[in-house]
Short mmCIF file of C-alpha atoms and ligand atoms in Angstrom, two decimals:
data_model
loop_
_atom_site.label_atom_id
_atom_site.label_comp_id
_atom_site.label_asym_id
_atom_site.label_seq_id
_atom_site.Cartn_x
_atom_site.Cartn_y
_atom_site.Cartn_z
CA MET N 1 0.00 0.00 0.00
CA GLU N 2 1.18 3.52 -0.84
CA THR N 3 1.03 5.80 2.22
CA GLU N 4 0.14 9.39 1.41
CA ILE N 5 1.77 12.02 3.61
CA ILE N 6 0.16 15.45 3.97
CA LYS N 7 1.58 18.41 5.90
CA ILE N 8 -0.60 20.75 7.93
CA GLY N 9 0.14 23.90 9.95
CA GLN N 10 0.30 23.84 13.80
CA ASP N 11 -3.16 25.40 14.22
CA CYS N 12 -4.46 24.02 10.87
CA VAL N 13 -6.43 27.04 9.76
CA SER N 14 -5.54 27.33 6.05
CA SER N 15 -7.96 26.09 3.41
CA GLU N 16 -5.26 23.63 2.26
CA ASP N 17 -5.16 22.15 5.79
CA GLU N 18 -8.94 22.01 5.83
CA LYS N 19 -9.08 20.16 2.52
CA GLY N 20 -6.40 17.69 3.60
CA LEU N 21 -8.18 16.89 6.87
CA MET N 22 -11.50 16.44 5.07
CA ARG N 23 -9.84 13.92 2.79
CA ALA N 24 -8.29 12.20 5.81
CA GLY N 25 -11.75 12.10 7.41
CA GLU N 26 -13.15 10.53 4.26
CA ILE N 27 -10.51 7.77 4.47
CA LEU N 28 -11.60 7.05 8.06
CA ARG N 29 -15.26 6.92 7.03
CA MET N 30 -14.38 4.44 4.29
CA GLY N 31 -12.70 2.15 6.84
CA GLY N 32 -9.08 3.20 6.19
CA LEU N 33 -6.32 4.13 8.65
CA VAL N 34 -4.84 7.62 9.15
CA ALA N 35 -2.04 8.59 11.53
CA PHE N 36 -2.42 12.09 12.99
CA PRO N 37 -0.90 14.38 15.62
CA THR N 38 -2.48 14.85 19.04
CA GLU N 39 -1.20 17.02 21.88
CA THR N 40 0.44 13.95 23.47
CA VAL N 41 1.84 11.67 20.72
CA TYR N 42 0.84 10.71 17.17
CA GLY N 43 -2.16 8.38 16.99
CA LEU N 44 -3.05 5.68 14.47
CA GLY N 45 -6.72 6.34 13.78
CA GLY N 46 -9.54 4.20 12.46
CA ASN N 47 -13.34 4.06 12.86
CA ALA N 48 -13.82 2.85 16.45
CA LEU N 49 -17.29 1.41 15.84
CA ASN N 50 -16.27 -0.88 12.99
CA PRO N 51 -14.80 -4.15 14.32
CA GLU N 52 -12.97 -4.87 11.06
CA VAL N 53 -11.15 -1.56 11.32
CA SER N 54 -9.98 -2.33 14.86
CA VAL N 55 -8.53 -5.60 13.59
CA LYS N 56 -6.66 -3.64 10.89
CA ILE N 57 -5.21 -1.30 13.53
CA TYR N 58 -3.84 -4.24 15.54
CA ALA N 59 -2.32 -5.69 12.38
CA ALA N 60 -0.67 -2.41 11.31
CA LYS N 61 0.96 -2.03 14.74
CA GLY N 62 1.73 -5.70 15.26
CA ARG N 63 -0.18 -5.30 18.52
CA PRO N 64 -1.56 -8.17 20.65
CA LEU N 65 -5.36 -8.43 20.29
CA ASP N 66 -6.01 -8.24 24.04
CA ASN N 67 -4.60 -4.72 24.27
CA PRO N 68 -7.59 -2.36 23.96
CA LEU N 69 -7.78 0.87 21.96
CA ILE N 70 -8.74 4.36 23.14
CA ILE N 71 -11.80 5.94 21.48
CA HIS N 72 -11.26 9.62 20.65
CA ILE N 73 -14.23 12.01 20.53
CA ASN N 74 -14.59 15.64 19.52
CA LYS N 75 -17.62 16.70 21.61
CA PHE N 76 -18.08 16.04 25.31
CA GLU N 77 -21.70 14.93 24.86
CA ASP N 78 -20.63 12.19 22.42
CA ILE N 79 -19.28 10.16 25.33
CA TYR N 80 -22.87 9.31 26.32
CA GLN N 81 -23.21 7.30 23.09
CA ILE N 82 -20.34 4.95 23.92
CA VAL N 83 -20.53 4.46 27.70
CA LYS N 84 -23.16 2.59 29.68
CA GLU N 85 -23.20 5.04 32.57
CA MET N 86 -21.48 8.33 33.29
CA PRO N 87 -20.68 8.76 37.01
CA GLU N 88 -20.76 12.26 38.51
CA ALA N 89 -17.00 12.12 39.14
CA ALA N 90 -16.35 11.42 35.45
CA VAL N 91 -18.38 14.48 34.47
CA LYS N 92 -16.33 16.54 36.92
CA ILE N 93 -12.92 15.56 35.56
CA GLY N 94 -14.20 15.85 32.01
CA GLU N 95 -15.22 19.43 32.73
CA ALA N 96 -11.91 20.14 34.42
CA PHE N 97 -9.48 18.57 31.94
CA TRP N 98 -11.20 18.04 28.55
CA PRO N 99 -10.36 18.67 25.84
CA GLY N 100 -6.90 17.54 26.92
CA PRO N 101 -4.48 14.70 27.70
CA LEU N 102 -6.76 12.59 29.90
CA THR N 103 -8.35 9.20 29.12
CA MET N 104 -11.18 7.77 31.23
CA ILE N 105 -12.10 4.11 31.59
CA LEU N 106 -15.88 3.56 31.88
CA TYR N 107 -18.34 0.70 31.24
CA LYS N 108 -18.94 0.47 27.51
CA ALA N 109 -22.24 0.86 25.67
CA GLU N 110 -23.40 -2.03 23.50
CA LYS N 111 -22.49 -0.35 20.25
CA VAL N 112 -18.77 -0.38 21.08
CA PRO N 113 -17.38 -3.58 19.54
CA TYR N 114 -15.36 -5.97 21.69
CA GLU N 115 -12.68 -5.85 18.99
CA THR N 116 -12.06 -2.23 19.99
CA THR N 117 -11.97 -2.93 23.75
CA GLY N 118 -9.82 -6.04 23.53
CA GLY N 119 -12.73 -8.12 24.82
CA LEU N 120 -13.32 -5.94 27.91
CA ASP N 121 -16.67 -4.58 29.13
CA THR N 122 -15.00 -1.23 29.70
CA VAL N 123 -13.93 1.38 27.17
CA ALA N 124 -11.20 4.03 27.22
CA VAL N 125 -12.41 7.47 26.08
CA ARG N 126 -10.34 10.57 25.32
CA PHE N 127 -11.29 14.04 24.08
CA PRO N 128 -8.04 15.53 22.75
CA SER N 129 -7.29 19.23 22.41
CA HIS N 130 -5.05 19.26 19.32
CA PRO N 131 -6.85 21.25 16.58
CA ALA N 132 -5.96 18.83 13.75
CA ALA N 133 -6.98 15.81 15.84
CA ARG N 134 -10.30 17.44 16.65
CA LYS N 135 -11.12 18.25 13.03
CA LEU N 136 -10.09 14.80 11.88
CA ILE N 137 -12.33 13.14 14.49
CA GLU N 138 -15.22 15.32 13.38
CA TYR N 139 -14.69 14.66 9.67
CA GLY N 140 -14.00 10.97 10.35
CA GLY N 141 -17.40 10.32 11.92
CA GLY N 142 -16.94 11.28 15.58
CA PHE N 143 -15.51 8.08 17.11
CA VAL N 144 -11.89 7.39 16.25
CA ALA N 145 -9.94 4.52 17.82
CA ALA N 146 -6.32 5.60 18.05
CA PRO N 147 -3.45 3.84 19.75
CA SER N 148 -0.06 5.53 19.57
CA ALA N 149 1.16 5.27 15.96
CA ASN N 150 4.31 3.26 16.71
CA ALA N 151 5.01 -0.37 15.91
CA SER N 152 4.11 -2.36 19.04
CA GLY N 153 6.93 -2.20 21.62
CA LYS N 154 8.68 0.85 20.13
CA PRO N 155 8.70 4.33 21.71
CA SER N 156 5.57 6.35 20.84
CA PRO N 157 5.99 8.77 17.91
CA THR N 158 6.35 12.45 18.76
CA ARG N 159 7.20 13.53 15.19
CA ALA N 160 5.75 12.51 11.83
CA LYS N 161 9.10 11.02 10.81
CA HIS N 162 8.78 8.46 13.63
CA VAL N 163 5.39 7.45 12.21
CA VAL N 164 6.88 7.11 8.74
CA GLU N 165 9.63 4.86 10.18
CA ASP N 166 7.05 2.49 11.68
CA MET N 167 3.95 2.77 9.45
CA ASP N 168 5.01 3.61 5.90
CA GLY N 169 3.29 1.22 3.50
CA ARG N 170 0.93 -0.09 6.21
CA ILE N 171 -1.71 2.67 6.37
CA GLU N 172 -3.51 4.98 3.93
CA MET N 173 -2.33 8.37 5.19
CA ILE N 174 -0.05 10.21 7.63
CA VAL N 175 -0.99 13.75 8.66
CA ASP N 176 2.26 15.58 9.47
CA GLY N 177 1.54 18.33 12.00
CA GLY N 178 5.14 18.76 13.18
CA GLU N 179 6.42 18.00 16.66
CA VAL N 180 3.83 17.29 19.37
CA GLY N 181 3.63 19.47 22.48
CA ILE N 182 3.57 17.02 25.42
CA GLY N 183 5.47 13.96 24.25
CA VAL N 184 4.14 11.32 26.67
CA GLU N 185 0.75 9.64 26.23
CA SER N 186 -2.40 10.72 28.05
CA THR N 187 -3.04 9.99 31.71
CA ILE N 188 -5.40 7.01 32.01
CA ILE N 189 -7.80 6.95 34.96
CA ASP N 190 -10.16 4.09 35.74
CA MET N 191 -13.51 5.61 36.76
CA THR N 192 -15.18 2.21 37.32
CA VAL N 193 -13.52 1.75 40.71
CA GLU N 194 -13.70 3.62 44.00
CA PRO N 195 -11.49 5.55 44.58
CA PRO N 196 -10.68 6.20 40.90
CA ARG N 197 -7.32 4.72 39.96
CA ILE N 198 -4.59 6.00 37.63
CA LEU N 199 -3.46 3.18 35.32
CA ARG N 200 -0.94 5.22 33.32
CA PRO N 201 0.59 8.52 34.51
CA GLY N 202 0.72 11.47 32.13
CA TYR N 203 0.63 15.24 31.85
CA ILE N 204 -2.52 15.43 34.02
CA THR N 205 -0.93 14.44 37.32
CA GLN N 206 -2.25 12.60 40.36
CA GLU N 207 -2.10 15.90 42.28
CA MET N 208 -4.23 17.66 39.64
CA LEU N 209 -6.82 14.88 39.65
CA GLU N 210 -6.93 14.79 43.45
CA ARG N 211 -7.78 18.49 43.54
CA VAL N 212 -10.99 17.68 41.64
CA LEU N 213 -11.82 14.17 42.87
CA GLY N 214 -10.40 13.87 46.37
CA GLU N 215 -8.59 10.57 46.85
CA VAL N 216 -7.07 9.04 43.70
CA ALA N 217 -5.22 5.71 43.78
CA ILE N 218 -2.42 4.58 41.48
CA ASP N 219 -1.96 1.14 39.97
CA VAL N 220 0.85 -0.44 42.00
CA THR N 221 2.49 -1.79 38.85
CA MET N 222 3.00 1.71 37.45
CA MET N 223 6.40 2.35 39.03
CA ARG N 224 7.58 -1.17 39.97
CA ASP N 225 7.56 -4.65 38.53
CA ASP N 226 7.94 -6.66 41.74
CA SER N 227 4.37 -6.37 43.04
CA GLY N 228 3.33 -9.75 41.64
CA GLU N 229 0.20 -8.08 40.21
CA ALA N 230 -0.78 -7.66 36.57
CA PRO N 231 -1.19 -4.06 35.37
CA ARG N 232 -4.86 -3.06 34.99
CA ALA N 233 -4.22 -1.37 31.64
CA PRO N 234 -3.46 -4.45 29.55
CA GLY N 235 -0.97 -2.49 27.41
CA MET N 236 1.20 -1.70 30.40
CA LYS N 237 2.18 -5.35 30.83
CA TYR N 238 4.09 -5.53 27.56
CA ARG N 239 7.72 -4.56 27.06
CA HIS N 240 7.32 -1.05 25.79
CA TYR N 241 9.12 2.07 24.61
CA ALA N 242 12.25 0.01 24.43
CA PRO N 243 15.21 1.00 22.27
CA SER N 244 17.11 -1.86 20.61
CA GLY N 245 20.13 -1.32 22.88
CA SER N 246 19.95 -2.23 26.56
CA LEU N 247 19.04 0.68 28.83
CA VAL N 248 20.12 1.11 32.46
CA ILE N 249 18.83 3.92 34.71
CA VAL N 250 21.39 5.19 37.21
CA GLU N 251 20.14 6.82 40.38
CA GLY N 252 22.13 8.80 42.93
CA GLU N 253 24.09 11.98 43.59
CA PRO N 254 24.98 13.65 40.22
CA GLY N 255 28.79 13.36 40.52
CA GLN N 256 28.60 9.69 41.51
CA VAL N 257 26.12 8.96 38.74
CA ALA N 258 28.52 10.46 36.18
CA ASP N 259 31.50 8.52 37.61
CA TYR N 260 29.57 5.25 37.48
CA ILE N 261 28.22 5.78 33.97
CA ASN N 262 31.62 6.84 32.59
CA ALA N 263 33.33 3.80 34.11
CA GLN N 264 30.66 1.44 32.73
CA ALA N 265 30.73 3.04 29.28
CA ASP N 266 34.51 2.68 29.27
CA LEU N 267 34.27 -1.05 30.04
CA ASP N 268 31.52 -1.45 27.41
CA ASN N 269 33.65 0.33 24.79
CA LYS N 270 36.53 -2.02 25.53
CA ALA N 271 34.15 -4.93 25.01
CA GLY N 272 33.25 -3.56 21.56
CA GLU N 273 29.89 -2.04 22.46
CA LYS N 274 28.65 1.31 21.17
CA THR N 275 27.70 3.39 24.21
CA GLY N 276 25.14 6.13 24.74
CA ILE N 277 24.17 8.41 27.61
CA LEU N 278 20.84 10.16 28.16
CA GLY N 279 21.51 13.13 30.42
CA THR N 280 20.26 16.53 31.48
CA ARG N 281 21.91 19.78 30.43
CA GLU N 282 23.22 20.40 33.97
CA GLN N 283 25.26 17.19 33.97
CA LEU N 284 26.12 16.73 30.31
CA GLU N 285 29.71 17.96 30.39
CA GLN N 286 30.72 15.31 32.88
CA TYR N 287 30.03 12.38 30.56
CA HIS N 288 32.20 10.35 28.16
CA ALA N 289 30.63 7.90 25.69
CA ASP N 290 30.17 7.40 21.94
CA VAL N 291 26.81 9.19 21.82
CA ILE N 292 25.64 11.70 24.44
CA LYS N 293 22.11 13.05 24.21
CA CYS N 294 20.72 16.01 26.08
CA ILE N 295 17.12 15.47 27.12
CA GLY N 296 16.68 19.06 28.36
CA SER N 297 17.17 20.87 31.62
CA ARG N 298 16.37 19.28 34.98
CA GLU N 299 14.47 22.50 35.73
CA ASP N 300 12.12 21.91 32.80
CA GLU N 301 10.27 18.61 33.20
CA ALA N 302 7.95 19.42 30.29
CA ALA N 303 10.98 19.51 27.95
CA VAL N 304 12.25 16.21 29.34
CA ALA N 305 8.86 14.61 28.65
CA ARG N 306 8.74 16.09 25.15
CA ASN N 307 12.24 14.88 24.19
CA LEU N 308 12.26 11.44 25.81
CA PHE N 309 10.83 9.20 23.06
CA ALA N 310 12.71 10.99 20.25
CA ALA N 311 15.99 10.51 22.13
CA LEU N 312 15.32 6.78 22.63
CA ARG N 313 14.66 6.42 18.89
CA GLU N 314 17.85 8.32 18.03
CA PHE N 315 19.96 5.83 19.99
CA ASP N 316 18.51 3.15 17.70
CA GLU N 317 19.32 5.19 14.61
CA GLU N 318 22.92 5.49 15.76
CA LYS N 319 23.01 1.76 16.57
CA VAL N 320 23.95 2.28 20.20
CA THR N 321 24.04 -1.05 22.05
CA LYS N 322 24.45 0.10 25.69
CA ILE N 323 22.55 3.11 27.00
CA TYR N 324 22.73 4.74 30.44
CA SER N 325 20.22 7.30 31.65
CA GLU N 326 19.95 9.63 34.59
CA SER N 327 16.98 9.13 36.90
CA PHE N 328 14.23 11.66 37.65
CA PRO N 329 12.13 12.50 40.74
CA THR N 330 8.69 10.91 40.61
CA GLN N 331 6.46 13.81 41.66
CA GLY N 332 4.19 15.63 39.23
CA LEU N 333 5.07 15.06 35.58
CA GLY N 334 8.17 13.16 36.78
CA GLN N 335 5.86 10.22 37.52
CA ALA N 336 5.05 9.89 33.80
CA ILE N 337 8.68 10.39 32.77
CA MET N 338 9.98 7.72 35.15
CA ASN N 339 7.14 5.31 34.29
CA ARG N 340 8.14 5.42 30.59
CA LEU N 341 11.89 5.26 31.34
CA LEU N 342 11.44 2.31 33.70
CA LYS N 343 9.48 0.42 31.05
CA ALA N 344 12.04 1.26 28.39
CA ALA N 345 14.75 -0.07 30.73
CA GLY N 346 12.77 -3.18 31.68
CA HIS N 347 13.03 -1.79 35.27
CA CYS N 348 16.81 -2.06 35.26
CA VAL N 349 17.89 0.55 37.85
CA VAL N 350 21.31 0.85 39.48
CA LYS N 351 21.61 2.87 42.69
CA VAL N 352 25.07 4.36 43.25
O1 TXA W 401 -2.15 10.00 24.47
C1 TXA W 401 -2.70 8.93 24.17
O2 TXA W 401 -3.47 8.34 24.93
C2 TXA W 401 -2.39 8.36 22.77
C3 TXA W 401 -2.96 9.34 21.73
C4 TXA W 401 -2.82 8.82 20.33
O3 TXA W 401 -4.26 9.66 22.04
N1 TXA W 401 -2.94 7.05 22.63
C5 TXA W 401 -2.41 5.97 23.26
O4 TXA W 401 -3.01 4.76 22.97
O5 TXA W 401 -1.46 6.05 24.01
P1 TXA W 401 -2.34 3.33 23.24
O6 TXA W 401 -3.26 2.37 22.59
O7 TXA W 401 -0.95 3.35 22.78
O8 TXA W 401 -2.41 3.15 24.77
C6 TXA W 401 -3.67 2.86 25.35
C7 TXA W 401 -3.49 2.22 26.70
C8 TXA W 401 -3.01 0.78 26.62
O9 TXA W 401 -2.06 0.55 27.65
C9 TXA W 401 -4.29 -0.01 26.88
O10 TXA W 401 -4.04 -1.26 27.46
C10 TXA W 401 -5.05 0.92 27.81
O11 TXA W 401 -4.79 2.20 27.28
N2 TXA W 401 -6.51 0.71 27.76
C11 TXA W 401 -7.33 0.91 26.70
N3 TXA W 401 -8.60 0.54 27.00
C12 TXA W 401 -8.59 0.10 28.28
C13 TXA W 401 -9.57 -0.42 29.17
N4 TXA W 401 -10.85 -0.58 28.80
N5 TXA W 401 -9.19 -0.78 30.42
C14 TXA W 401 -7.89 -0.62 30.81
N6 TXA W 401 -6.91 -0.13 30.03
C15 TXA W 401 -7.25 0.23 28.77
MG1 MG W 402 1.02 2.96 22.81
#
C-alpha cells in the first residue's frame, strides 16, 4: 500500500489544511487508517465502531489483540453514546481537563465492539485538544480509535518522521503536524472503581486529579515490577518504549552517577559495544561515551517529557548497544517520565 503524507500547519487554519483533513476524514469513514498528531503523541486512527477496522489497527501495529484501543471524541456529549453510565465524578474531571491529555475508563455501551476494547466490558475514552486531531475526528465520523502510531513495543511517535519509520506502507495516510507538544501519552484513569485509579501517569498528574476528585489511587504496577500483580491497563504489561540497545537507569548523587556511567561506558567500549548516555543539560559535560544526548534541563520537566521518546529512537538510529540514563524524581510530571523510562529499561535501575 502507498502511504500518502500530507503536511498541515500547527493550528491548521488554512484552506489547504482544511481540505487535507477532510480527505483524511473521508478515508476514516471508508474504513481506512490515518495517523495524525495529538497534543500527546501521534495516533493511528480508524473508525472505532467498525470491528474490522480495529482488527486492521492491531495488524498495522503488530499489537496483541487483548490490548484495547482508546476511542477519541470531539464533543463532550458524544461520550454518552459509547458508555453505559457516566458517574458524577467522570463528568467533573471531564469538565476540568477536557479537551486535553486525559483518558477515562468507563463501562462500555453495547455499540462499542469488543474488537475495539480487547474483549473488555469497559472502554477508554479521550477528548483531545489538538486542533488537527479534533477536526479529523469530526470529519472521520466522531468516534476514532487511536493507539499511539508506533510499531508495538517501540517508543511512541512524537514527530511525523517516527510514524513514517514504523507505518510507511501499512496505512492509507499520515498527517504531518510537526512536533507534538507534550510527548508522553495521556493519563489514564479508571472511573469504574472507588477511589478512581490511575493506570498510566501522564501530563494530568495525580495531584491535579486529586484536587478535583479527592482521593485518587495509582496502579501499584506503574512504578515497579515486583508487586506480583498484573497491570490493569493491559498495554502496560508488555515490554514497551524500548530502544534496541539495553538501557540502564542510574540513580544517585549527580557526581557519583557520572563517575559510574563513565566507568561502565569505558568497560563497554573495551568490550566492543557502542555506548550512549541520556543526560540533562546540567550534567552533560561530565560524561564520556560514543553518543551523548541532552534530554533538556532538569528545571524543565515538560521539555524532558517532550524529548524522551525521540531521544530513545535516536539511539537506535545510531546503533547504540548500551545506553545509560539519569533518573528523575517521581512527583508531578516526573511520575510519567519515570514510568516510561522504567518500562524502556525493563526496570533495570542501578543505585550508586
Ligand atoms: O495519548 C494517548 O493516549 C495516545 C494518543 C494517540 O491519544 N494514545 C495511546 O493509545 O497512548 P495506546 O493504545 O498506545 O495506549 C492505550 C493504553 C493501553 O495501555 C491499553 O491497554 C489501555 O490504554 N486501555 C485501553 N482501553 C482500556 C480499558 N478498557 N481498560 C484498561 N486499560 C485500557
Ligand atoms: Mg502505545
